[in-house]
Amino acid sequence: MRKSSATVFFAALSISLLLYISVSNTPTPRFNFSDSAVSKVWSNYTAWHDCLMQNISKLHDDPNALWGNLWRGLKKCETIDEMKGLFIGDYPNSDETKRHIVPKMELPSVIITLGIGHDTGAEEKLKKGLKHGSEFFGADPMHEINEDLFTKLGGKYFPFAVGATPGLAEASVLINSTYTTKTVVNVDIIYFLKKLVNRTFIDDIWIDGEGAEYGLFDHFYNGGAFDQNGITFCQFNIEIHLPDNLQKKLFHDFIFQLLKDKRYAIYRPVQGSHMRLFMLNYANEECVYKYIL
Ligand SMILES: *[C@@H]1O[C@H](CO)[C@@H](O)[C@H](O)[C@H]1NC(C)=O
Ligand SMILES: *[C@@H]1O[C@H](CO)[C@@H](O)[C@H](O)[C@H]1NC(C)=O
Ligand SMILES: *[C@@H]1O[C@H](CO)[C@@H](O)[C@H](O)[C@H]1NC(C)=O
Ligand SMILES: *[C@@H]1O[C@H](CO)[C@@H](O)[C@H](O)[C@H]1NC(C)=O
Ligand SMILES: *[C@@H]1O[C@H](CO)[C@@H](O)[C@H](O)[C@H]1NC(C)=O
């Protein structure tokens, strides 16, 4: 009797110890499934993910069909019950609409614009809904008009293009209301964010790179350049420029990799000759607290 209760006692003790050790060794909040913000939204994210995978899995390995039809699945899946708690706002400028979710708590935001394009209408509308102390940063290789507009907004303007690789490159830029090809200075996005903007937690980045976005796709992957440099985006808006066949393949790989990574959900597709998408981060504790819960 004594012996067996001692055995039970020691067995219980070692099990608690093991549990204690494995719990206290838990490396990231992501796996603290009792309390974390990420765990609270996980089943909603999974419902969205299942919906989209069911809709587009047959487009796997068909970049052309994915380019033409992804928007259908995105439009369908953003309306499921599990996504109804999101309040995605519209911030139009003169030729398109940016999307943003404003934080529920009194926290300032960091908003970055890559490619200002002579128009800060969306930034101005957004600024009214953000908390005191929010910051705007904008880069565009054409300083005429852009510098002035961005400074009036109260933002910090940078006179160059931002992309995956630094150096001189041909880019399509807006001069006197027409797009013209010009050689511009490119600054790499990691250097830009870490050293010039000096921010690594970014609430939203609006990427209008006139083609430069293709080089940035792999930066967003799990373990990619943004993770390696501790850079978080809670939300991003991206315009994907009219693709050739190679770029359709890059886009296809981008979408399926994001789905494999299970970090971002994709909403509000706008399909024209270019495509616009809005992404929301479900895998970062701070982002989920600030924007989803
Ligand atoms: C889980 O995380 C919360 C904070 O998010 C913390 O208070 C709690 O102690 C953690 N639980 C375990 C078992 O680590
Ligand atoms: C994907 O969703 C669209 C829009 O609801 C629908 O028309 C299409 O049939 C769906 N495709 C599949 C394979 O479920
Ligand atoms: C999760 O989904 C449920 C519906 O299943 C919805 O009522 C709830 O608002 C969603 N939660 C969030 C955080 O969006
Ligand atoms: C743009 O317009 C301004 C004034 O109309 C003109 O002075 C300038 O030369 C134009 N620039 C180009 C590159 O066409
Ligand atoms: C970078 O930003 C932090 C605040 O987030 C500030 O303390 C620091 O001085 C900044 N560094 C530079 C070089 O501006």
mmCIF file of C-alpha atoms and ligand atoms in Angstrom:
data_model
loop_
_atom_site.group_PDB
_atom_site.id
_atom_site.type_symbol
_atom_site.label_atom_id
_atom_site.label_comp_id
_atom_site.label_asym_id
_atom_site.label_seq_id
_atom_site.Cartn_x
_atom_site.Cartn_y
_atom_site.Cartn_z
ATOM 1 C CA MET A 1 0.000 0.000 0.000
ATOM 2 C CA ARG A 2 2.668 2.449 1.115
ATOM 3 C CA LYS A 3 4.878 1.397 -1.751
ATOM 4 C CA SER A 4 2.227 1.913 -4.413
ATOM 5 C CA SER A 5 1.134 5.311 -3.113
ATOM 6 C CA ALA A 6 4.779 6.373 -3.101
ATOM 7 C CA THR A 7 5.034 5.198 -6.701
ATOM 8 C CA VAL A 8 1.932 7.134 -7.616
ATOM 9 C CA PHE A 9 3.291 10.170 -5.827
ATOM 10 C CA PHE A 10 6.632 10.040 -7.635
ATOM 11 C CA ALA A 11 4.985 9.324 -10.943
ATOM 12 C CA ALA A 12 2.726 12.349 -10.475
ATOM 13 C CA LEU A 13 5.681 14.450 -9.389
ATOM 14 C CA SER A 14 7.761 13.550 -12.436
ATOM 15 C CA ILE A 15 4.851 14.134 -14.783
ATOM 16 C CA SER A 16 4.305 17.606 -13.287
ATOM 17 C CA LEU A 17 8.003 18.289 -13.546
ATOM 18 C CA LEU A 18 8.052 17.193 -17.163
ATOM 19 C CA LEU A 19 5.018 19.352 -17.892
ATOM 20 C CA TYR A 20 6.614 22.252 -16.058
ATOM 21 C CA ILE A 21 9.856 21.878 -17.993
ATOM 22 C CA SER A 22 8.153 21.556 -21.373
ATOM 23 C CA VAL A 23 5.882 24.521 -20.646
ATOM 24 C CA SER A 24 8.659 26.780 -19.384
ATOM 25 C CA ASN A 25 10.794 25.840 -22.378
ATOM 26 C CA THR A 26 8.057 26.867 -24.782
ATOM 27 C CA PRO A 27 10.062 28.990 -27.244
ATOM 28 C CA THR A 28 7.510 31.432 -28.632
ATOM 29 C CA PRO A 29 4.070 32.644 -27.560
ATOM 30 C CA ARG A 30 2.743 31.095 -30.708
ATOM 31 C CA PHE A 31 2.819 27.687 -29.046
ATOM 32 C CA ASN A 32 1.357 28.799 -25.722
ATOM 33 C CA PHE A 33 -2.003 27.586 -26.836
ATOM 34 C CA SER A 34 -3.790 28.363 -23.599
ATOM 35 C CA ASP A 35 -3.692 32.149 -23.640
ATOM 36 C CA SER A 36 -2.019 33.612 -26.689
ATOM 37 C CA ALA A 37 -3.783 36.003 -29.009
ATOM 38 C CA VAL A 38 -2.672 33.966 -31.999
ATOM 39 C CA SER A 39 -4.292 30.824 -30.589
ATOM 40 C CA LYS A 40 -7.570 32.694 -30.090
ATOM 41 C CA VAL A 41 -7.864 33.537 -33.768
ATOM 42 C CA TRP A 42 -6.341 30.358 -35.086
ATOM 43 C CA SER A 43 -9.550 28.491 -35.793
ATOM 44 C CA ASN A 44 -10.979 31.521 -37.620
ATOM 45 C CA TYR A 45 -7.834 31.760 -39.722
ATOM 46 C CA THR A 46 -7.994 28.038 -40.417
ATOM 47 C CA ALA A 47 -11.586 28.371 -41.618
ATOM 48 C CA TRP A 48 -10.497 31.067 -44.082
ATOM 49 C CA HIS A 49 -7.512 28.999 -45.159
ATOM 50 C CA ASP A 50 -9.616 25.884 -45.733
ATOM 51 C CA CYS A 51 -12.127 27.918 -47.720
ATOM 52 C CA LEU A 52 -9.481 29.378 -49.999
ATOM 53 C CA MET A 53 -7.532 26.130 -50.447
ATOM 54 C CA GLN A 54 -10.710 24.349 -51.399
ATOM 55 C CA ASN A 55 -11.393 27.038 -53.967
ATOM 56 C CA ILE A 56 -7.942 27.384 -55.563
ATOM 57 C CA SER A 57 -6.096 24.089 -55.040
ATOM 58 C CA LYS A 58 -7.006 22.977 -58.534
ATOM 59 C CA LEU A 59 -5.245 26.105 -59.842
ATOM 60 C CA HIS A 60 -1.980 24.844 -58.357
ATOM 61 C CA ASP A 61 0.647 24.569 -61.113
ATOM 62 C CA ASP A 62 -1.494 26.715 -63.400
ATOM 63 C CA PRO A 63 -0.093 30.264 -62.976
ATOM 64 C CA ASN A 64 -2.220 31.663 -65.769
ATOM 65 C CA ALA A 65 -5.482 30.363 -64.299
ATOM 66 C CA LEU A 66 -4.462 31.468 -60.810
ATOM 67 C CA TRP A 67 -3.784 35.016 -62.026
ATOM 68 C CA GLY A 68 -7.208 35.131 -63.672
ATOM 69 C CA ASN A 69 -9.267 33.441 -60.952
ATOM 70 C CA LEU A 70 -7.718 33.975 -57.540
ATOM 71 C CA TRP A 71 -9.946 36.989 -56.927
ATOM 72 C CA ARG A 72 -13.066 34.807 -57.098
ATOM 73 C CA GLY A 73 -11.930 32.603 -54.212
ATOM 74 C CA LEU A 74 -10.702 35.601 -52.207
ATOM 75 C CA LYS A 75 -14.035 37.380 -52.580
ATOM 76 C CA LYS A 76 -15.910 34.278 -51.559
ATOM 77 C CA CYS A 77 -13.757 33.444 -48.518
ATOM 78 C CA GLU A 78 -13.628 36.940 -47.042
ATOM 79 C CA THR A 79 -17.388 36.712 -46.453
ATOM 80 C CA ILE A 80 -17.458 33.529 -44.314
ATOM 81 C CA ASP A 81 -18.765 33.948 -40.725
ATOM 82 C CA GLU A 82 -15.294 33.555 -39.229
ATOM 83 C CA MET A 83 -14.139 36.727 -41.026
ATOM 84 C CA LYS A 84 -17.132 38.863 -40.059
ATOM 85 C CA GLY A 85 -15.421 40.354 -36.989
ATOM 86 C CA LEU A 86 -12.920 42.285 -39.146
ATOM 87 C CA PHE A 87 -13.439 45.959 -39.887
ATOM 88 C CA ILE A 88 -11.427 46.603 -43.007
ATOM 89 C CA GLY A 89 -11.639 50.280 -43.939
ATOM 90 C CA ASP A 90 -11.423 51.822 -47.414
ATOM 91 C CA TYR A 91 -9.071 54.739 -48.043
ATOM 92 C CA PRO A 92 -9.503 55.893 -51.615
ATOM 93 C CA ASN A 93 -7.200 58.227 -53.516
ATOM 94 C CA SER A 94 -7.847 59.477 -57.024
ATOM 95 C CA ASP A 95 -7.245 56.149 -58.803
ATOM 96 C CA GLU A 96 -7.415 53.302 -56.297
ATOM 97 C CA THR A 97 -8.378 52.301 -52.772
ATOM 98 C CA LYS A 98 -6.026 51.298 -49.961
ATOM 99 C CA ARG A 99 -7.330 49.107 -47.111
ATOM 100 C CA HIS A 100 -6.524 49.356 -43.447
ATOM 101 C CA ILE A 101 -7.838 48.153 -40.106
ATOM 102 C CA VAL A 102 -7.447 50.816 -37.401
ATOM 103 C CA PRO A 103 -6.375 49.683 -33.939
ATOM 104 C CA LYS A 104 -8.981 49.407 -31.187
ATOM 105 C CA MET A 105 -6.572 50.574 -28.483
ATOM 106 C CA GLU A 106 -4.744 53.891 -28.167
ATOM 107 C CA LEU A 107 -1.582 52.821 -29.915
ATOM 108 C CA PRO A 108 0.203 54.841 -32.593
ATOM 109 C CA SER A 109 0.892 53.289 -35.990
ATOM 110 C CA VAL A 110 3.751 53.180 -38.467
ATOM 111 C CA ILE A 111 2.573 53.469 -42.074
ATOM 112 C CA ILE A 112 4.936 53.210 -45.042
ATOM 113 C CA THR A 113 4.234 54.125 -48.660
ATOM 114 C CA LEU A 114 6.476 52.768 -51.417
ATOM 115 C CA GLY A 115 5.559 54.702 -54.553
ATOM 116 C CA ILE A 116 3.642 57.876 -53.710
ATOM 117 C CA GLY A 117 2.567 58.652 -57.279
ATOM 118 C CA HIS A 118 1.595 62.319 -56.804
ATOM 119 C CA ASP A 119 -1.277 61.410 -54.497
ATOM 120 C CA THR A 120 -1.525 61.243 -50.712
ATOM 121 C CA GLY A 121 -5.336 61.271 -50.581
ATOM 122 C CA ALA A 122 -5.446 57.825 -48.959
ATOM 123 C CA GLU A 123 -2.782 58.702 -46.376
ATOM 124 C CA GLU A 124 -4.634 61.891 -45.460
ATOM 125 C CA LYS A 125 -7.884 60.003 -44.869
ATOM 126 C CA LEU A 126 -6.110 57.315 -42.893
ATOM 127 C CA LYS A 127 -4.282 59.822 -40.715
ATOM 128 C CA LYS A 128 -7.594 61.101 -39.357
ATOM 129 C CA GLY A 129 -8.445 57.644 -38.020
ATOM 130 C CA LEU A 130 -5.077 56.896 -36.420
ATOM 131 C CA LYS A 131 -3.897 57.566 -32.897
ATOM 132 C CA HIS A 132 -1.738 60.510 -31.879
ATOM 133 C CA GLY A 133 1.935 59.854 -32.529
ATOM 134 C CA SER A 134 1.381 57.779 -35.652
ATOM 135 C CA GLU A 135 4.132 58.071 -38.260
ATOM 136 C CA PHE A 136 4.127 58.113 -42.047
ATOM 137 C CA PHE A 137 7.161 57.327 -44.196
ATOM 138 C CA GLY A 138 7.112 57.514 -47.979
ATOM 139 C CA ALA A 139 9.610 56.760 -50.730
ATOM 140 C CA ASP A 140 9.367 57.723 -54.381
ATOM 141 C CA PRO A 141 12.230 58.377 -56.817
ATOM 142 C CA MET A 142 10.479 61.463 -58.243
ATOM 143 C CA HIS A 143 10.732 64.215 -55.664
ATOM 144 C CA GLU A 144 8.629 66.787 -57.572
ATOM 145 C CA ILE A 145 5.149 66.986 -56.045
ATOM 146 C CA ASN A 146 5.713 63.847 -53.933
ATOM 147 C CA GLU A 147 8.078 65.490 -51.480
ATOM 148 C CA ASP A 148 5.741 68.405 -51.036
ATOM 149 C CA LEU A 149 2.637 66.250 -50.569
ATOM 150 C CA PHE A 150 4.310 63.920 -48.133
ATOM 151 C CA THR A 151 5.774 66.720 -46.076
ATOM 152 C CA LYS A 152 2.369 68.430 -45.848
ATOM 153 C CA LEU A 153 0.966 65.173 -44.526
ATOM 154 C CA GLY A 154 3.517 65.368 -41.730
ATOM 155 C CA GLY A 155 5.384 62.340 -43.035
ATOM 156 C CA LYS A 156 9.035 61.720 -43.780
ATOM 157 C CA TYR A 157 9.881 61.613 -47.477
ATOM 158 C CA PHE A 158 12.732 59.610 -49.096
ATOM 159 C CA PRO A 159 13.815 60.431 -52.688
ATOM 160 C CA PHE A 160 14.482 56.960 -54.110
ATOM 161 C CA ALA A 161 12.856 53.671 -55.089
ATOM 162 C CA VAL A 162 12.797 50.810 -52.596
ATOM 163 C CA GLY A 163 13.252 47.233 -53.749
ATOM 164 C CA ALA A 164 15.021 43.947 -53.210
ATOM 165 C CA THR A 165 18.446 45.053 -54.489
ATOM 166 C CA PRO A 166 20.302 48.351 -54.208
ATOM 167 C CA GLY A 167 21.747 50.187 -57.194
ATOM 168 C CA LEU A 168 20.643 51.941 -60.350
ATOM 169 C CA ALA A 169 17.721 50.425 -62.195
ATOM 170 C CA GLU A 170 15.222 51.288 -64.856
ATOM 171 C CA ALA A 171 11.845 52.064 -63.394
ATOM 172 C CA SER A 172 8.524 53.256 -64.617
ATOM 173 C CA VAL A 173 7.877 56.600 -62.904
ATOM 174 C CA LEU A 174 5.187 59.235 -62.989
ATOM 175 C CA ILE A 175 6.288 62.501 -64.642
ATOM 176 C CA ASN A 176 3.652 65.103 -65.524
ATOM 177 C CA SER A 177 0.832 62.522 -65.347
ATOM 178 C CA THR A 178 2.425 59.968 -67.669
ATOM 179 C CA TYR A 179 4.486 56.928 -66.795
ATOM 180 C CA THR A 180 7.992 57.161 -68.255
ATOM 181 C CA THR A 181 10.953 54.794 -67.996
ATOM 182 C CA LYS A 182 13.839 56.359 -66.158
ATOM 183 C CA THR A 183 17.012 55.267 -64.383
ATOM 184 C CA VAL A 184 16.452 55.640 -60.650
ATOM 185 C CA VAL A 185 18.325 54.937 -57.436
ATOM 186 C CA ASN A 186 17.116 51.847 -55.609
ATOM 187 C CA VAL A 187 17.663 51.275 -51.908
ATOM 188 C CA ASP A 188 17.230 47.778 -50.546
ATOM 189 C CA ILE A 189 14.177 47.403 -48.358
ATOM 190 C CA ILE A 190 15.953 45.926 -45.337
ATOM 191 C CA TYR A 191 18.421 48.833 -45.183
ATOM 192 C CA PHE A 192 15.562 51.249 -45.767
ATOM 193 C CA LEU A 193 13.429 49.908 -42.918
ATOM 194 C CA LYS A 194 16.143 49.225 -40.376
ATOM 195 C CA LYS A 195 18.517 52.133 -40.950
ATOM 196 C CA LEU A 196 16.536 54.920 -42.577
ATOM 197 C CA VAL A 197 12.985 54.465 -41.336
ATOM 198 C CA ASN A 198 14.442 52.868 -38.187
ATOM 199 C CA ARG A 199 11.311 50.823 -37.467
ATOM 200 C CA THR A 200 10.850 47.065 -37.436
ATOM 201 C CA PHE A 201 7.211 46.828 -36.280
ATOM 202 C CA ILE A 202 5.205 48.180 -39.187
ATOM 203 C CA ASP A 203 1.452 48.465 -39.014
ATOM 204 C CA ASP A 204 0.908 48.722 -42.755
ATOM 205 C CA ILE A 205 3.068 49.076 -45.861
ATOM 206 C CA TRP A 206 1.569 50.158 -49.171
ATOM 207 C CA ILE A 207 3.616 48.699 -51.987
ATOM 208 C CA ASP A 208 3.147 50.301 -55.390
ATOM 209 C CA GLY A 209 6.407 49.326 -56.987
ATOM 210 C CA GLU A 210 5.480 49.289 -60.690
ATOM 211 C CA GLY A 211 7.052 45.824 -60.970
ATOM 212 C CA ALA A 212 9.602 45.987 -58.134
ATOM 213 C CA GLU A 213 7.159 44.031 -55.938
ATOM 214 C CA TYR A 214 8.071 40.745 -57.678
ATOM 215 C CA GLY A 215 11.537 40.889 -56.114
ATOM 216 C CA LEU A 216 10.022 41.352 -52.661
ATOM 217 C CA PHE A 217 7.728 38.302 -52.631
ATOM 218 C CA ASP A 218 10.173 35.922 -50.968
ATOM 219 C CA HIS A 219 11.002 38.496 -48.274
ATOM 220 C CA PHE A 220 7.551 37.835 -46.750
ATOM 221 C CA TYR A 221 7.981 34.056 -46.421
ATOM 222 C CA ASN A 222 8.478 32.330 -43.072
ATOM 223 C CA GLY A 223 12.221 32.531 -42.443
ATOM 224 C CA GLY A 224 12.616 35.073 -45.286
ATOM 225 C CA ALA A 225 14.543 38.348 -45.241
ATOM 226 C CA PHE A 226 11.946 40.151 -43.090
ATOM 227 C CA ASP A 227 11.987 37.391 -40.444
ATOM 228 C CA GLN A 228 15.779 37.255 -40.536
ATOM 229 C CA ASN A 229 15.841 40.962 -39.732
ATOM 230 C CA GLY A 230 13.094 40.942 -37.134
ATOM 231 C CA ILE A 231 10.738 43.003 -39.310
ATOM 232 C CA THR A 232 6.988 42.541 -38.778
ATOM 233 C CA PHE A 233 4.151 43.791 -40.938
ATOM 234 C CA CYS A 234 0.679 43.591 -39.433
ATOM 235 C CA GLN A 235 -0.980 44.545 -42.709
ATOM 236 C CA PHE A 236 0.147 45.243 -46.236
ATOM 237 C CA ASN A 237 -1.392 46.481 -49.448
ATOM 238 C CA ILE A 238 0.343 45.359 -52.604
ATOM 239 C CA GLU A 239 -0.243 46.151 -56.238
ATOM 240 C CA ILE A 240 0.983 43.389 -58.493
ATOM 241 C CA HIS A 241 1.913 44.872 -61.799
ATOM 242 C CA LEU A 242 0.645 43.341 -65.059
ATOM 243 C CA PRO A 243 2.700 40.120 -65.266
ATOM 244 C CA ASP A 244 4.442 38.408 -68.134
ATOM 245 C CA ASN A 245 4.520 34.594 -68.034
ATOM 246 C CA LEU A 246 7.554 34.410 -65.765
ATOM 247 C CA GLN A 247 5.958 36.888 -63.366
ATOM 248 C CA LYS A 248 2.716 34.889 -63.333
ATOM 249 C CA LYS A 249 4.769 31.945 -62.134
ATOM 250 C CA LEU A 250 6.406 34.122 -59.445
ATOM 251 C CA PHE A 251 2.967 35.285 -58.356
ATOM 252 C CA HIS A 252 1.675 31.710 -58.248
ATOM 253 C CA ASP A 253 4.598 30.631 -56.063
ATOM 254 C CA PHE A 254 4.083 33.674 -53.819
ATOM 255 C CA ILE A 255 0.426 32.907 -53.153
ATOM 256 C CA PHE A 256 0.915 29.199 -52.497
ATOM 257 C CA GLN A 257 3.905 29.858 -50.260
ATOM 258 C CA LEU A 258 1.928 32.389 -48.191
ATOM 259 C CA LEU A 259 -0.794 29.771 -47.814
ATOM 260 C CA LYS A 260 1.747 27.163 -46.775
ATOM 261 C CA ASP A 261 3.276 29.581 -44.239
ATOM 262 C CA LYS A 262 -0.152 30.323 -42.708
ATOM 263 C CA ARG A 263 0.847 33.794 -41.555
ATOM 264 C CA TYR A 264 -1.268 36.102 -43.727
ATOM 265 C CA ALA A 265 -4.858 36.068 -44.852
ATOM 266 C CA ILE A 266 -5.608 37.789 -48.152
ATOM 267 C CA TYR A 267 -8.620 40.041 -48.712
ATOM 268 C CA ARG A 268 -10.145 42.690 -50.970
ATOM 269 C CA PRO A 269 -8.819 41.614 -54.352
ATOM 270 C CA VAL A 270 -9.126 44.138 -57.158
ATOM 271 C CA GLN A 271 -8.436 42.567 -60.512
ATOM 272 C CA GLY A 272 -7.665 44.683 -63.543
ATOM 273 C CA SER A 273 -4.602 44.449 -65.726
ATOM 274 C CA HIS A 274 -2.812 44.828 -62.387
ATOM 275 C CA MET A 275 -4.015 43.169 -59.199
ATOM 276 C CA ARG A 276 -4.365 44.698 -55.746
ATOM 277 C CA LEU A 277 -4.460 42.673 -52.553
ATOM 278 C CA PHE A 278 -4.712 43.374 -48.845
ATOM 279 C CA MET A 279 -2.935 41.073 -46.389
ATOM 280 C CA LEU A 280 -3.417 40.649 -42.641
ATOM 281 C CA ASN A 281 -0.997 38.972 -40.220
ATOM 282 C CA TYR A 282 -2.578 36.261 -38.019
ATOM 283 C CA ALA A 283 0.669 34.873 -36.623
ATOM 284 C CA ASN A 284 2.149 37.777 -34.646
ATOM 285 C CA GLU A 285 0.913 38.322 -31.077
ATOM 286 C CA GLU A 286 1.057 42.118 -31.188
ATOM 287 C CA CYS A 287 -0.623 42.315 -34.564
ATOM 288 C CA VAL A 288 -3.425 40.007 -33.495
ATOM 289 C CA TYR A 289 -4.057 41.981 -30.287
ATOM 290 C CA LYS A 290 -3.981 45.261 -32.131
ATOM 291 C CA TYR A 291 -6.065 44.363 -35.182
ATOM 292 C CA ILE A 292 -7.992 41.110 -34.959
ATOM 293 C CA LEU A 293 -9.096 40.245 -31.411
HETATM 294 C C1 LIG B 1 0.720 31.744 -21.765
HETATM 295 O O1 LIG B 1 0.900 33.106 -22.117
HETATM 296 C C2 LIG B 1 0.323 33.996 -21.174
HETATM 297 C C3 LIG B 1 0.510 35.401 -21.715
HETATM 298 O O2 LIG B 1 0.159 35.465 -23.041
HETATM 299 C C4 LIG B 1 0.971 33.807 -19.806
HETATM 300 O O3 LIG B 1 0.374 34.682 -18.884
HETATM 301 C C5 LIG B 1 0.791 32.370 -19.353
HETATM 302 O O4 LIG B 1 1.473 32.175 -18.148
HETATM 303 C C6 LIG B 1 1.330 31.426 -20.407
HETATM 304 N N1 LIG B 1 1.018 30.069 -20.006
HETATM 305 C C7 LIG B 1 1.935 29.111 -19.992
HETATM 306 C C8 LIG B 1 1.419 27.765 -19.589
HETATM 307 O O5 LIG B 1 3.098 29.314 -20.335
HETATM 308 C C1 LIG B 2 -14.438 29.384 -56.230
HETATM 309 O O1 LIG B 2 -15.300 30.435 -55.864
HETATM 310 C C2 LIG B 2 -15.976 31.049 -56.947
HETATM 311 C C3 LIG B 2 -16.745 32.237 -56.415
HETATM 312 O O2 LIG B 2 -17.671 31.841 -55.438
HETATM 313 C C4 LIG B 2 -16.855 30.021 -57.636
HETATM 314 O O3 LIG B 2 -17.490 30.615 -58.755
HETATM 315 C C5 LIG B 2 -15.991 28.856 -58.092
HETATM 316 O O4 LIG B 2 -16.813 27.846 -58.652
HETATM 317 C C6 LIG B 2 -15.227 28.282 -56.911
HETATM 318 N N1 LIG B 2 -14.335 27.213 -57.391
HETATM 319 C C7 LIG B 2 -14.211 26.079 -56.755
HETATM 320 C C8 LIG B 2 -13.278 25.075 -57.363
HETATM 321 O O5 LIG B 2 -14.813 25.820 -55.734
HETATM 322 C C1 LIG B 3 -14.437 34.122 -35.244
HETATM 323 O O1 LIG B 3 -15.518 33.525 -35.895
HETATM 324 C C2 LIG B 3 -16.772 33.676 -35.227
HETATM 325 C C3 LIG B 3 -17.826 32.951 -36.066
HETATM 326 O O2 LIG B 3 -17.506 31.583 -36.147
HETATM 327 C C4 LIG B 3 -17.121 35.134 -35.091
HETATM 328 O O3 LIG B 3 -18.319 35.265 -34.362
HETATM 329 C C5 LIG B 3 -16.011 35.846 -34.362
HETATM 330 O O4 LIG B 3 -16.278 37.234 -34.359
HETATM 331 C C6 LIG B 3 -14.682 35.618 -35.072
HETATM 332 N N1 LIG B 3 -13.606 36.174 -34.273
HETATM 333 C C7 LIG B 3 -12.801 37.116 -34.732
HETATM 334 C C8 LIG B 3 -11.742 37.569 -33.782
HETATM 335 O O5 LIG B 3 -12.909 37.578 -35.850
HETATM 336 C C1 LIG B 4 6.581 68.732 -66.880
HETATM 337 O O1 LIG B 4 5.766 69.870 -66.952
HETATM 338 C C2 LIG B 4 6.453 71.070 -66.629
HETATM 339 C C3 LIG B 4 5.471 72.226 -66.636
HETATM 340 O O2 LIG B 4 4.332 71.945 -67.406
HETATM 341 C C4 LIG B 4 7.582 71.314 -67.664
HETATM 342 O O3 LIG B 4 8.300 72.471 -67.324
HETATM 343 C C5 LIG B 4 8.532 70.107 -67.594
HETATM 344 O O4 LIG B 4 9.530 70.247 -68.588
HETATM 345 C C6 LIG B 4 7.760 68.807 -67.819
HETATM 346 N N1 LIG B 4 8.671 67.696 -67.616
HETATM 347 C C7 LIG B 4 8.790 66.685 -68.471
HETATM 348 C C8 LIG B 4 9.823 65.667 -68.133
HETATM 349 O O5 LIG B 4 8.093 66.572 -69.454
HETATM 350 C C1 LIG B 5 15.635 54.609 -33.838
HETATM 351 O O1 LIG B 5 14.392 54.654 -33.186
HETATM 352 C C2 LIG B 5 14.446 54.560 -31.778
HETATM 353 C C3 LIG B 5 13.034 54.581 -31.249
HETATM 354 O O2 LIG B 5 12.274 53.560 -31.818
HETATM 355 C C4 LIG B 5 15.261 55.712 -31.212
HETATM 356 O O3 LIG B 5 15.399 55.544 -29.818
HETATM 357 C C5 LIG B 5 16.633 55.743 -31.861
HETATM 358 O O4 LIG B 5 17.341 56.901 -31.439
HETATM 359 C C6 LIG B 5 16.503 55.775 -33.380
HETATM 360 N N1 LIG B 5 17.820 55.680 -33.993
HETATM 361 C C7 LIG B 5 18.214 56.512 -34.940
HETATM 362 C C8 LIG B 5 19.568 56.272 -35.502
HETATM 363 O O5 LIG B 5 17.495 57.410 -35.359
#
